[in-house]
Amino acid sequence: MYFSRENFMKLPKTYEPSQYEPGIYALWETSGSFKPSGQGEPYSIIMPPPNANGNLHVGHSLMAVLEDILVRFYRMKGRDTIYIPGADHAGFETWVVYERELQKQGKSRFDFSREQLYSQVWNFVDEQRGNMELQLRALGASASWNNLVFTLDEKVVNTAYATFKKLWDEGLIYRGERIVNYCTTHQTSFADIEVEHKNEKAKLYKIAYPTLDKIDEIVVATTRPETMLGDTAVAVNPNDERYKHLVGTRVQLPLVDREIPIVADDYVDAEYGTGAVKITPAHDPNDFEIGKRHNLGELQVIDFDGKMINVPPQYMGLTPEEARKKVLAALDAQELLRGETDIEHAVGHCYKCGSVIQPLVKDQWFISMRPLADAATEAIERGDVRFVPESKKKAVLQYYAGIHDWNLSRQIPWGIPIPAFQNTTDPSDWIFDDRVDQEQIEVNGKTYTREEDTFDTWFSSGQWPFITTDYLSTGELAKYYPINVMETGADILYQWVARMIMLGLKVTGQVPFKEVYLHGLVLDEHGQKMSKSKGNVINPMEAVSEFGSDALRMGLVAARSAGQNQAFSTSKVVAGRNFCNKLWNIARFVEDKLGDSYRMQPPMPESLADHWIARELSQASANIEQLLADYRFAEAAETVYHTVWSSVADWYVEASKKQDNHDMLAWVLDSVLRMAHPFAPFVTETIWQTLPWYEEGSLLIRENWPQPATFDELAAAEFERLQLFISEVRFVTSELPGNHKHEVQYHSDSLLADNAELIQHLARLKAVLYTEQPSGLRLAVSGREAWLAIDQKTLYEHQTNLEVRLSEAKQRQRTLTGRLDNESYIAKAPAELVEATKKEAEEVQQLIERLENELTVIGS
RNA sequence: GGGCGAUUAGCUCAUUUGGCUAGAGCGCUUCAUUGACGUUGAAGAGGUGAGAGGUUCGAAUCCUCUAUUGCCCACCA
């Protein structure tokens, strides 16, 4: 039996996580402990859905751990808590993987219908589904699995349709021919924020376009000479004196037999390049706009597969790169090149394959973002959403300020179909209809053909908070909307968080969450970004099996602050493992001491240590609560760590070996397990199962956060004085020559008299004795009536140590006196600070006197 | 081109309205040693807080500049 209540001491000295974790998780899950209690104020967190067919990476672990800490804590605080898990169909990501599979089979997407592809990918994902859910369980995520939502679940699809229709009806959806970001490798378009811009070196070529009479020429500058084949004009600034006479005339487009006009447009910067710009409306967003303004028409010369089309035969079917070389060579041959300049400019790349993004003209569905962004801006400025870290608030507002319309269309079968149909006889007539499984429908006697594109996955993900809580259908979980805190990665602030706020406001009239906590990336041990190609990826499941789930949790949370990319640290995971072992052994000690038949009684503090530990634990639990409210996870975990290790193990447990109080000991263990549970759920629950004072079936996960105990403040402070004294003895004896144990003699000191045995134990002394006339070294720092019994010779050898201490004290005294002599300080600093300085100055003065006195004794 | 962040102990990082002698984990030094724990205990060393200037009684913290570094945004051909 794992959870034997027989003598704990028979269990291994070392906590072995792998032996208990799966059983403990099963205990939680089968007991229904992850379900909301239905009582108390609702508290909800939604898990950002990990890829359904992938494995968890260490970033996911951080996410799950932070969320689970909050969920477990608020559950213990008595809130009606739910942690809703999710799984992502990961439209584009999964599609890329699947298309690779297809390629291996020598097939392509064009061999199948949308339905066929969809069901193939479904099966492909289904085979590998569940892995990540098991991994989340291994991390201890206390998620309500019954409420898991897959991003292609019916309710997600239906809500996406409904929202689309709502936006359509409000005139916020439009279909338009626009320049879109198109990856010719993946054959789909992207939203602006999905494009990765990289600064690249390039050449700016100057090309002469001759006037029709061949007498004059106009020189344009371009980085993409191949697109000249699709030029429909040359533009100049209307105020540019150099070209004024040419505006309205036509020039001969070299290489192709075509005349194009010279137009004037304010967009053109006369200072840049030659002041004349070739206009290719089909392949450049600015040119597209200029083309619209001047009715220039569009000539597409790069096809959606990335090959040249509509060009002279020698260029047909070439890639743009190949075409560029040929075009340049041809221009050179015709002596039309007028030089080249090295420049650096930003080039858009596909974030997945790195191909250069081609701006191409395509009919796509867009959302007008301005009204949505403005409403979101207003809500945020009103303070409806709190950002942690706060700097991200500014980032989101800036994003809203410069937002572009959102291209919703993706040419990927693995996604939610866009529910729109086009009149077969009137291409401008589009209607909304969700019968997307039919290629054609009849409405009012007219025939409509369906849109083949699917939604950008972020369109449905952006509605996640109200979908998962069934808010629109006022389901059972509707009370959990808005979500209390949206915890996610800072890297998807714009893609996800910003859009959830906009869509949440639009559809539900309120912000989808009250607080946002953003975590940074987990970098490798040396602060480098993890990537498969670098081979520096840390597998969280390996860490779990090597160190235990709790250890990974503690290690990930330590030394990490909101929004910062921070390195993974194995040494911190090791520290976490050691912490679990510490808890384990505290439990072994306490349970051994109390025996199997112990039944818990209300704790009554008796000794000074009892009062002190009661105060320590009360403070710690209050501190942790506040730190978690501020999302200061690392500090909260650190508080738990030090409370357990230092206060409980090093001081209280040690003290209890001489002054024991069974009820207090039981209460201390009990409290500390509760306190540590959100951070290290497995080991604390494992120990909980061995506690003899709870009935079989009691689960820590469902217990309350520890209540403060009553204690006497004066007694607690007395214990601190004792600690001070013990520390001094330890310090002084460590400086003395030889390794033998020493004896302390005290004179009139009731604190020492009452705790002699305890002091002897904690300071590793031979004896602590009352003496009429003590001799040896006065223990000057703690200022007690106590002496370390050492002979004259040892005392003499110790003299230099005392001198060092004296000089340190004098140094400190100078600092304090300097401060007090400063009139401005006295006048302007807060009174209590001045008071504290005075008090310390007095204490230092007394210490100096005692030390000087000691030195005089040695000298005599 | 614009914006944001980082720079603190050998390493990885904390330090929230400016105020105790700037902390933690790991590492390092010395010592201890067998019944809670060596995944241990005790003691200790180690920081001119990137650099310069300023504001202030007081600055790691606020301001200015510089350097190094990371990230995000960006349709000037």
Coordinates of N, CA and C in Angstrom, one line a residue, chain A residues 636-735:
Chain A
A636 N 6.0 33.8 -3.5 CA 5.1 33.0 -2.7 C 5.7 31.6 -2.5
A637 N 6.3 31.1 -3.5 CA 6.9 29.7 -3.4 C 8.1 29.8 -2.5
E638 N 8.9 30.9 -2.6 CA 10.0 31.1 -1.7 C 9.6 31.1 -0.2
T639 N 8.5 31.8 0.0 CA 8.0 31.9 1.4 C 7.7 30.5 1.9
V640 N 7.0 29.7 1.1 CA 6.7 28.3 1.5 C 8.0 27.6 1.8
Y641 N 8.9 27.7 0.9 CA 10.2 27.0 0.9 C 10.9 27.3 2.3
H642 N 11.0 28.6 2.6 CA 11.8 28.9 3.8 C 11.0 28.7 5.1
T643 N 9.7 28.8 5.0 CA 8.9 28.5 6.2 C 9.1 27.0 6.5
V644 N 9.0 26.2 5.5 CA 9.1 24.7 5.8 C 10.5 24.4 6.2
W645 N 11.5 24.9 5.5 CA 12.9 24.5 5.7 C 13.5 25.1 7.0
S646 N 13.4 26.4 7.0 CA 14.1 27.1 8.1 C 13.2 27.2 9.4
S647 N 12.0 27.7 9.3 CA 11.2 27.9 10.5 C 10.8 26.5 11.1
V648 N 10.3 25.7 10.2 CA 9.8 24.4 10.8 C 10.9 23.4 11.0
A649 N 11.7 23.1 10.0 CA 12.6 22.0 10.1 C 13.8 22.4 11.0
D650 N 14.4 23.5 10.7 CA 15.7 23.9 11.4 C 15.4 24.4 12.8
W651 N 14.3 25.1 13.1 CA 14.1 25.6 14.4 C 13.1 24.8 15.2
Y652 N 11.9 24.7 14.6 CA 10.8 24.2 15.4 C 11.0 22.7 15.7
V653 N 11.2 21.9 14.6 CA 11.4 20.5 14.8 C 12.6 20.2 15.8
E654 N 13.7 21.0 15.6 CA 14.8 20.8 16.4 C 14.4 21.1 17.9
A655 N 13.8 22.2 18.1 CA 13.4 22.6 19.4 C 12.4 21.6 20.1
S656 N 11.6 21.0 19.2 CA 10.6 20.1 19.8 C 11.3 18.8 20.3
K657 N 12.5 18.6 19.9 CA 13.2 17.4 20.4 C 13.5 17.6 21.9
K658 N 13.5 18.8 22.4 CA 13.7 19.0 23.8 C 12.5 19.5 24.5
Q659 N 11.7 20.2 23.8 CA 10.4 20.8 24.5 C 9.3 20.4 23.6
D660 N 8.7 19.2 23.7 CA 7.7 18.8 22.7 C 6.3 19.1 23.2
N661 N 5.5 19.3 22.2 CA 4.1 19.6 22.4 C 3.4 19.0 21.2
H662 N 2.8 17.8 21.5 CA 2.3 17.0 20.4 C 1.2 17.7 19.6
D663 N 0.3 18.4 20.2 CA -0.7 19.0 19.5 C -0.2 20.1 18.6
M664 N 0.8 20.8 19.1 CA 1.4 21.9 18.3 C 2.1 21.2 17.1
L665 N 2.8 20.2 17.4 CA 3.6 19.5 16.3 C 2.6 19.0 15.2
A666 N 1.5 18.4 15.6 CA 0.6 18.0 14.6 C 0.0 19.2 13.8
W667 N -0.3 20.2 14.6 CA -0.9 21.4 13.9 C 0.1 22.0 12.9
V668 N 1.4 22.0 13.3 CA 2.4 22.6 12.4 C 2.5 21.8 11.1
L669 N 2.6 20.5 11.3 CA 2.7 19.7 10.1 C 1.4 19.9 9.2
D670 N 0.3 19.8 9.9 CA -1.0 20.0 9.2 C -1.0 21.3 8.4
S671 N -0.6 22.4 9.1 CA -0.7 23.7 8.4 C 0.3 23.8 7.3
V672 N 1.4 23.3 7.5 CA 2.5 23.4 6.5 C 2.1 22.6 5.2
L673 N 1.5 21.5 5.4 CA 1.1 20.7 4.2 C 0.0 21.5 3.4
R674 N -0.9 22.2 4.1 CA -1.9 23.0 3.4 C -1.2 24.1 2.7
M675 N -0.3 24.8 3.3 CA 0.4 25.9 2.8 C 1.2 25.5 1.5
A676 N 1.8 24.4 1.6 CA 2.7 24.0 0.5 C 1.9 23.3 -0.7
H677 N 0.6 23.0 -0.4 CA -0.1 22.2 -1.4 C -0.3 22.8 -2.7
P678 N -0.6 24.1 -2.9 CA -0.7 24.6 -4.2 C 0.5 24.5 -5.0
F679 N 1.7 24.5 -4.4 CA 3.0 24.5 -5.0 C 3.5 23.1 -5.3
A680 N 3.3 22.3 -4.3 CA 3.8 20.9 -4.4 C 2.7 20.0 -4.0
P681 N 1.7 19.8 -4.9 CA 0.5 19.1 -4.5 C 0.7 17.6 -4.3
F682 N 1.6 17.0 -5.0 CA 1.7 15.5 -4.9 C 2.3 15.1 -3.5
V683 N 3.4 15.7 -3.2 CA 4.1 15.2 -1.9 C 3.2 15.6 -0.7
T684 N 2.6 16.7 -0.8 CA 1.7 17.1 0.4 C 0.5 16.2 0.5
E685 N -0.1 15.8 -0.6 CA -1.2 14.9 -0.6 C -0.8 13.5 -0.2
T686 N 0.3 13.1 -0.6 CA 0.9 11.8 -0.3 C 1.0 11.7 1.3
I687 N 1.6 12.8 1.8 CA 1.8 12.8 3.3 C 0.5 12.8 4.0
W688 N -0.4 13.7 3.4 CA -1.7 13.8 4.0 C -2.4 12.5 4.2
Q689 N -2.2 11.6 3.2 CA -2.9 10.3 3.3 C -2.3 9.4 4.4
T690 N -1.2 9.8 5.0 CA -0.7 9.0 6.1 C -1.0 9.6 7.4
L691 N -1.6 10.8 7.5 CA -1.9 11.4 8.8 C -2.9 10.6 9.5
P692 N -2.6 10.1 10.7 CA -3.5 9.3 11.5 C -4.7 10.0 12.0
W693 N -4.7 11.3 12.0 CA -5.8 12.0 12.6 C -6.9 12.4 11.7
Y694 N -6.8 11.9 10.4 CA -7.9 12.1 9.5 C -8.5 10.8 9.1
E695 N -9.8 10.9 8.8 CA -10.5 9.7 8.4 C -10.0 9.3 7.0
E696 N -10.1 8.0 6.7 CA -9.8 7.5 5.4 C -10.6 8.2 4.4
G697 N -10.0 8.6 3.3 CA -10.8 9.3 2.3 C -10.7 10.9 2.4
S698 N -10.1 11.3 3.4 CA -9.9 12.8 3.5 C -8.8 13.2 2.5
L699 N -9.1 14.3 1.8 CA -8.2 14.7 0.8 C -7.7 16.2 1.0
L700 N -6.4 16.4 0.9 CA -5.9 17.7 1.2 C -6.4 18.7 0.1
I701 N -6.5 18.2 -1.1 CA -6.9 19.1 -2.2 C -8.2 19.8 -1.8
R702 N -9.1 19.2 -1.0 CA -10.4 19.8 -0.7 C -10.4 20.5 0.7
E703 N -9.2 20.5 1.3 CA -9.2 21.2 2.7 C -9.1 22.7 2.5
N704 N -9.2 23.3 3.6 CA -9.1 24.8 3.6 C -7.7 25.3 3.8
W705 N -7.5 26.5 3.3 CA -6.2 27.2 3.6 C -6.1 27.4 5.1
P706 N -4.8 27.2 5.6 CA -4.6 27.3 7.0 C -5.1 28.6 7.7
Q707 N -5.7 28.3 8.9 CA -6.2 29.5 9.7 C -5.1 29.9 10.6
P708 N -5.0 31.2 10.9 CA -4.0 31.6 11.9 C -4.3 31.1 13.2
A709 N -3.2 30.8 14.0 CA -3.4 30.3 15.3 C -3.2 31.4 16.3
T710 N -3.7 31.2 17.6 CA -3.4 32.2 18.6 C -2.1 32.0 19.2
F711 N -1.4 33.0 19.5 CA -0.1 32.9 20.1 C 0.2 34.2 20.9
D712 N 1.2 34.2 21.7 CA 1.5 35.3 22.5 C 2.7 36.0 21.9
E713 N 2.5 37.3 21.5 CA 3.5 38.0 20.8 C 4.8 38.1 21.6
L714 N 4.7 38.4 22.9 CA 5.9 38.5 23.7 C 6.7 37.2 23.8
A715 N 6.0 36.1 23.9 CA 6.7 34.8 24.0 C 7.4 34.6 22.6
A716 N 6.7 34.9 21.5 CA 7.3 34.7 20.2 C 8.6 35.6 20.1
A717 N 8.6 36.8 20.6 CA 9.7 37.7 20.6 C 10.8 37.1 21.5
E718 N 10.5 36.5 22.6 CA 11.5 35.9 23.5 C 12.2 34.8 22.8
F719 N 11.5 34.1 22.0 CA 12.1 33.0 21.2 C 13.1 33.5 20.2
E720 N 12.8 34.7 19.7 CA 13.8 35.3 18.7 C 15.0 35.7 19.5
R721 N 14.9 36.1 20.7 CA 16.1 36.5 21.5 C 16.9 35.2 21.7
L722 N 16.2 34.2 22.0 CA 16.9 32.9 22.2 C 17.7 32.5 20.9
Q723 N 17.0 32.7 19.8 CA 17.7 32.4 18.5 C 18.9 33.2 18.3
L724 N 18.8 34.5 18.7 CA 19.9 35.4 18.5 C 21.1 34.9 19.4
F725 N 20.8 34.5 20.6 CA 21.8 34.0 21.5 C 22.5 32.7 20.9
I726 N 21.6 31.8 20.5 CA 22.1 30.5 20.0 C 23.0 30.8 18.8
S727 N 22.6 31.7 17.9 CA 23.4 32.0 16.7 C 24.8 32.6 17.1
E728 N 24.8 33.4 18.2 CA 26.0 33.9 18.6 C 27.0 32.8 19.1
V729 N 26.4 32.0 19.9 CA 27.2 30.9 20.5 C 27.8 30.0 19.3
R730 N 26.9 29.7 18.3 CA 27.4 28.9 17.2 C 28.5 29.6 16.5
F731 N 28.3 30.9 16.3 CA 29.3 31.7 15.5 C 30.6 31.7 16.3
V732 N 30.5 32.1 17.5 CA 31.8 32.2 18.3 C 32.5 30.9 18.4
T733 N 31.7 29.8 18.7 CA 32.4 28.6 18.9 C 33.0 28.1 17.5
S734 N 32.4 28.5 16.4 CA 33.0 28.1 15.2 C 34.3 28.7 14.9
E735 N 34.5 29.9 15.5 CA 35.8 30.6 15.4 C 36.9 30.1 16.3

